[in-house]
GROMACS .gro file of C-alpha atoms in nm:
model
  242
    1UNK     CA    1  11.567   8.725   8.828
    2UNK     CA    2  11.411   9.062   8.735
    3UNK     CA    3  11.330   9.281   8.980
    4UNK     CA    4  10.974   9.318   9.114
    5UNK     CA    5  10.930   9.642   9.231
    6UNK     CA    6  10.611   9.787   9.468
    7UNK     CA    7  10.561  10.135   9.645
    8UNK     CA    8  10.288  10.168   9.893
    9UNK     CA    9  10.264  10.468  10.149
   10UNK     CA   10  10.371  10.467  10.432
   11UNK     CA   11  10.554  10.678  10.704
   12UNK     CA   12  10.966  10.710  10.811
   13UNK     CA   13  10.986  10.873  11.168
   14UNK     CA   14  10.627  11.015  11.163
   15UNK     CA   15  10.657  11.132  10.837
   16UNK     CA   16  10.464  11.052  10.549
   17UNK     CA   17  10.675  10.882  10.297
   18UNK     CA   18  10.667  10.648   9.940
   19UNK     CA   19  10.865  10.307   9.993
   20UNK     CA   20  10.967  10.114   9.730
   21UNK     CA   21  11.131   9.762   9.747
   22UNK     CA   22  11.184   9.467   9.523
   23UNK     CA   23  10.985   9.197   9.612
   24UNK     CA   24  11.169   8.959   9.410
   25UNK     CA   25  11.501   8.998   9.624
   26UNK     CA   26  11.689   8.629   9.566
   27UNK     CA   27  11.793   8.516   9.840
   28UNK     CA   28  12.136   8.425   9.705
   29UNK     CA   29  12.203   8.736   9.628
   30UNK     CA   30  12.182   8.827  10.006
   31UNK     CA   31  12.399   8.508  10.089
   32UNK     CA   32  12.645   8.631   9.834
   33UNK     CA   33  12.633   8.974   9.965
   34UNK     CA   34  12.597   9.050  10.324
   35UNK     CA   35  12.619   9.413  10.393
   36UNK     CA   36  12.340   9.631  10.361
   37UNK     CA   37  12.492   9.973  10.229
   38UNK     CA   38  12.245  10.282  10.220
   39UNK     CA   39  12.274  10.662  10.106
   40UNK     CA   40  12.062  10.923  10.227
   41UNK     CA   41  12.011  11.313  10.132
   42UNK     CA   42  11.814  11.558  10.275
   43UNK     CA   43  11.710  11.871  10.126
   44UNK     CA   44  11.894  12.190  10.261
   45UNK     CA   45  11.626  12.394  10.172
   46UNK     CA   46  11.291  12.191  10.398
   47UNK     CA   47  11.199  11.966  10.035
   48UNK     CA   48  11.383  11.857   9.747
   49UNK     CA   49  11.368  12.114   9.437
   50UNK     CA   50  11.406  11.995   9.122
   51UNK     CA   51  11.809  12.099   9.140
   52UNK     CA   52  11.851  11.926   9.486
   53UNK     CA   53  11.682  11.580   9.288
   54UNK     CA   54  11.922  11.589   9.014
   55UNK     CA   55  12.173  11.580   9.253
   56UNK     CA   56  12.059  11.304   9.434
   57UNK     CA   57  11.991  11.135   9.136
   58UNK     CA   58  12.341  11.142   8.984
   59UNK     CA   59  12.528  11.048   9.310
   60UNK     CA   60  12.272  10.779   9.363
   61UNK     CA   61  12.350  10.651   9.058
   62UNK     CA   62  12.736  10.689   9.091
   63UNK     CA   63  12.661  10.496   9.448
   64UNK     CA   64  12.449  10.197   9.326
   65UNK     CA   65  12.728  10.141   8.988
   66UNK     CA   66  13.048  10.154   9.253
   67UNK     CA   67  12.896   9.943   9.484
   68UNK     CA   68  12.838   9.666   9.228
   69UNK     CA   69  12.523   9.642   9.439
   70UNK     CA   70  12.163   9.518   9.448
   71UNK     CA   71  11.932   9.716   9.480
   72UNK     CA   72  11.680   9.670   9.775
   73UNK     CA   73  11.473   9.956   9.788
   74UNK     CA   74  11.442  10.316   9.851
   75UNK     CA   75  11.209  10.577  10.094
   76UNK     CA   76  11.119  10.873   9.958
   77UNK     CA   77  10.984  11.175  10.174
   78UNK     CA   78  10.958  11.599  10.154
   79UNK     CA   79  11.295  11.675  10.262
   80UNK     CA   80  11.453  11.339  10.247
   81UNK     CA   81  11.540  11.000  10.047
   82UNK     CA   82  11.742  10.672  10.122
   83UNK     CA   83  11.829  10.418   9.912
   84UNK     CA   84  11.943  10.079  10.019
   85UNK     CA   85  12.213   9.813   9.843
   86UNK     CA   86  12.356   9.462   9.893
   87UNK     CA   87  12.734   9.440   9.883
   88UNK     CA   88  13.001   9.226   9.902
   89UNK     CA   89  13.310   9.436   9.999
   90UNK     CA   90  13.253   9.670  10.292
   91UNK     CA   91  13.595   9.865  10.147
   92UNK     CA   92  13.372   9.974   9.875
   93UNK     CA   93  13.231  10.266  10.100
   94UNK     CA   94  13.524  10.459  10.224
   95UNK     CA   95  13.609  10.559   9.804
   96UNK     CA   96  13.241  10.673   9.778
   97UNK     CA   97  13.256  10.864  10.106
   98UNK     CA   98  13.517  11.073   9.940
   99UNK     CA   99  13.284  11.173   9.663
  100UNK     CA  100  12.992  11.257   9.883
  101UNK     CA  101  13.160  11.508  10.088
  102UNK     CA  102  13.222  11.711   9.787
  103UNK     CA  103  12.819  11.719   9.742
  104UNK     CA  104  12.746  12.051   9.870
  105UNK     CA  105  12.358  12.061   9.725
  106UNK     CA  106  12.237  11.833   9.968
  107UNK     CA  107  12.323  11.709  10.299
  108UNK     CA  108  12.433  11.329  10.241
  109UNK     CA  109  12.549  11.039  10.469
  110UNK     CA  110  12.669  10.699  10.364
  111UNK     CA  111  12.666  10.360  10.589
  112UNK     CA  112  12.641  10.052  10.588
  113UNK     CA  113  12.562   9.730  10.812
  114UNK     CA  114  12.596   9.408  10.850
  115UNK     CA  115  12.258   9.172  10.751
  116UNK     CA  116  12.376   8.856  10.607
  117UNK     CA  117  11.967   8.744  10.635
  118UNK     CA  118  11.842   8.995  10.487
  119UNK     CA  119  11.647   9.079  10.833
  120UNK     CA  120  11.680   9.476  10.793
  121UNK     CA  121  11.545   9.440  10.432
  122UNK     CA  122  11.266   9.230  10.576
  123UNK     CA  123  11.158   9.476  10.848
  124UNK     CA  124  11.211   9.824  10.699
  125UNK     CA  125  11.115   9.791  10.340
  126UNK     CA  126  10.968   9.467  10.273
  127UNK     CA  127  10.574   9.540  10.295
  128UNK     CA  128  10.356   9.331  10.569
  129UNK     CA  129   9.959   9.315  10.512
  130UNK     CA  130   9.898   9.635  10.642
  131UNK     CA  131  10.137   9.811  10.431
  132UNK     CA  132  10.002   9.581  10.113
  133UNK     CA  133   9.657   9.667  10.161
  134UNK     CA  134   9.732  10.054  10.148
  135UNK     CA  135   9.785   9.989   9.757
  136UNK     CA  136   9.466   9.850   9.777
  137UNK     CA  137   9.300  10.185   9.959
  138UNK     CA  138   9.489  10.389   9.689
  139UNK     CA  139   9.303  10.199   9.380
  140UNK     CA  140   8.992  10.185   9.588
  141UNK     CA  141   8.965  10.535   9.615
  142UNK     CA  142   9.085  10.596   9.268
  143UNK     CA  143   8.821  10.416   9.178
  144UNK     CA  144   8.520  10.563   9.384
  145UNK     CA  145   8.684  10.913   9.204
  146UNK     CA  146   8.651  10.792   8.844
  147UNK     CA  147   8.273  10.708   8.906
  148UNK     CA  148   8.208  11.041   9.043
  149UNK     CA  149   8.265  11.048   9.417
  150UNK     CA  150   8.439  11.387   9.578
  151UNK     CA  151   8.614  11.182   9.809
  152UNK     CA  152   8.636  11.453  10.093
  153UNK     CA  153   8.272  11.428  10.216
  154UNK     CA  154   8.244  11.237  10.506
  155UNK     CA  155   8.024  10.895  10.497
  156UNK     CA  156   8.003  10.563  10.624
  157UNK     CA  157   8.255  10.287  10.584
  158UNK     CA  158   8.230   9.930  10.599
  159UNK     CA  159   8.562   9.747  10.682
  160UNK     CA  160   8.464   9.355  10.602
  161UNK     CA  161   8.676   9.097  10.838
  162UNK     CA  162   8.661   8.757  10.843
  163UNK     CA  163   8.775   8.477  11.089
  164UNK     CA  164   8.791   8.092  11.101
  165UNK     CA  165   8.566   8.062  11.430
  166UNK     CA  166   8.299   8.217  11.554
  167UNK     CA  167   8.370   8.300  11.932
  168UNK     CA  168   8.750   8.455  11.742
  169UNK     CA  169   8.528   8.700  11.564
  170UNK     CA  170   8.336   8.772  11.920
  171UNK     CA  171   8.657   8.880  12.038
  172UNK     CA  172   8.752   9.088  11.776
  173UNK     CA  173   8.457   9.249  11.789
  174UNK     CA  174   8.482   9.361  12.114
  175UNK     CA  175   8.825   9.456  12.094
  176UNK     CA  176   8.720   9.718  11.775
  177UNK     CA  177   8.473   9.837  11.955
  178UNK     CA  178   8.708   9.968  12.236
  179UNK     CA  179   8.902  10.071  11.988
  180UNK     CA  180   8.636  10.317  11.833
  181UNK     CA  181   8.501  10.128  11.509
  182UNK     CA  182   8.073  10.063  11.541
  183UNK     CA  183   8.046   9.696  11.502
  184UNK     CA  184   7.782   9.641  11.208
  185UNK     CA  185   7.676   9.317  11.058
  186UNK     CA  186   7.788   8.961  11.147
  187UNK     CA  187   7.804   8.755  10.811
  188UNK     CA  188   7.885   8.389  10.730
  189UNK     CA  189   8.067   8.291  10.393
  190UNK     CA  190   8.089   7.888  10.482
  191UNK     CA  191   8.305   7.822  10.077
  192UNK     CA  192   8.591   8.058  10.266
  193UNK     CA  193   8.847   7.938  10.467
  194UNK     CA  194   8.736   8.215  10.754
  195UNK     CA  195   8.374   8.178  10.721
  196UNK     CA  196   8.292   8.424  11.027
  197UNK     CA  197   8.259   8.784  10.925
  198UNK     CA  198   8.222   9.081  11.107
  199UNK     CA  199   8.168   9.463  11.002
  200UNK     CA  200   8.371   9.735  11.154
  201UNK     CA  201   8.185  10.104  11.044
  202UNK     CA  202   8.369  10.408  11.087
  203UNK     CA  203   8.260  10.786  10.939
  204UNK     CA  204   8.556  10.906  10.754
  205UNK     CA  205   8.634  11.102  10.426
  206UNK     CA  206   8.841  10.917  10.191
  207UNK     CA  207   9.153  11.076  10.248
  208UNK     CA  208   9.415  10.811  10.171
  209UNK     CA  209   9.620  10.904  10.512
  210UNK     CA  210   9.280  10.876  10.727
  211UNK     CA  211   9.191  10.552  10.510
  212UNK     CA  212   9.570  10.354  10.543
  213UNK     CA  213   9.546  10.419  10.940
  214UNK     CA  214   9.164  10.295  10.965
  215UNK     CA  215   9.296   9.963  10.765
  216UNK     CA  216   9.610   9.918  10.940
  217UNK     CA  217   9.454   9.971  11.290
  218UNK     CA  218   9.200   9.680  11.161
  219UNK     CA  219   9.414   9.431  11.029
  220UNK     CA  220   9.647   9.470  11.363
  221UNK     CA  221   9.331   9.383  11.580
  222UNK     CA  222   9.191   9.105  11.330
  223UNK     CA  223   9.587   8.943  11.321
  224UNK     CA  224   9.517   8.866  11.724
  225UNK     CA  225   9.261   8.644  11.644
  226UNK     CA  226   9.328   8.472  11.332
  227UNK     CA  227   9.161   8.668  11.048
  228UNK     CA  228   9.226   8.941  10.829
  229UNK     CA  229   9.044   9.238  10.682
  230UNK     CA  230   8.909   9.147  10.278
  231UNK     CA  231   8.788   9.456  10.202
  232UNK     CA  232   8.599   9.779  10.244
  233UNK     CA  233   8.329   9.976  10.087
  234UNK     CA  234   8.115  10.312  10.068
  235UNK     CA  235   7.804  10.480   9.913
  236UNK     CA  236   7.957  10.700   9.603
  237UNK     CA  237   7.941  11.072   9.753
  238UNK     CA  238   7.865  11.311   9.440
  239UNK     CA  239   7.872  11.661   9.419
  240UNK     CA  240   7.544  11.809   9.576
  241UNK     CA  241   7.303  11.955   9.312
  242UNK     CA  242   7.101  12.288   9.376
   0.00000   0.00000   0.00000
């Protein structure tokens, strides 16, 4: 099966940082190979130069052919980047540990662990709805840009939820209100399988970072009671004339 590969933003130890996984991971290629192995670099100098990314490139490379691996995913931030394999033969590592302690360009680390489910894969790299639906904020606001909006101006935003009862979406709008969204329209869509709606508002730029958390906090509080967050949308904010 070919891969299926998907980066969405999201953060590694409080910092911001791309992901990238294969979504089409077979599952008999976990059963076949149970160890997870990973290799990480960070950047001696605070962020990668260009020299310091060749590196990691080439060993990475080296790495992923030795291992006779498959490729899971990889996180990529400033100053560092991991990359995560399937294996078969945990021997495999102590030959490439050899090889990164001659890498003096970077600071690098090998390891690996035992996963025969996959369940590391799963929780680390393989996105949830939140971290889905900040792919969908990043071609949003790539949008709004293309028809002329300056994106840092702050306006109002209208997060659209929807839930299969009506006294779930009471609850969840109570709930968003403590946690600091206005509560705006109720609305009823009875051809959906979660008819009840309810609009969260917020004031917010569209900075991607400030967007992602507003969506993730929502969909978090809207899981609780059954629904989900469809979508969100925003008057176009030009640049001022005069």
């Amino acid at each position: 099966m070919a891969a299926e590969l998907f980066s969405y933003d999201w953060k590694l130890d409080g910092v911001p940082a791309e992901y990238t996984v294969d979504m089409a991971l077979p599952a008999e290629a976990l059963a076949s190979r149970p160890y997870l192995f990973y290799i990480q670099g960070k950047s001696r100098s605070g962020a990668f130069t260009s020299r310091e990314s060749k590196h990691m490139g080439a060993l990475e490379k080296r790495v992923r052919k030795e291992l006779d691996g498959v490729y899971a995913g990889e996180i990529r931030t400033v100053e560092r980047q991991v990359f995560f394999y399937y294996g078969a033969d945990p021997g495999a590592l102590e030959p490439l540990r050899k090889a990164v302690e001659k890498e003096k360009a970077i600071r690098c680390a090998l390891g690996l662990r035992e996963d025969p489910r996959g369940e590391i894969y799963h929780r680390l790299l393989y996105p949830d709805a939140a971290r889905l639906f900040t792919e969908e904020n990043r071609r949003q606001i790539a949008l709004l840009k293309k028809h002329g909006d300056m994106l840092t101006p702050a306006r109002r935003i209208a997060f659209h939820t929807f839930f299969p009862t009506e006294p779930l979406a009471a609850i969840f709008a109570e709930g968003a209100r403590q946690a600091g969204f206005a509560v705006g329209d109720r609305e009823f869509l009875p051809e959906q399988e979660n008819p009840y709606g309810v609009v969260l508002l917020r004031i917010s730029s569209l900075d991607k970072a400030a967007v992602d958390e507003m969506t993730t906090r929502i969909i978090h509080l809207a899981a609780a009671q059954e629904g989900a967050l469809q979508y969100w949308d925003c008057p176009i904010v030009g640049k001022r004339r005069g």
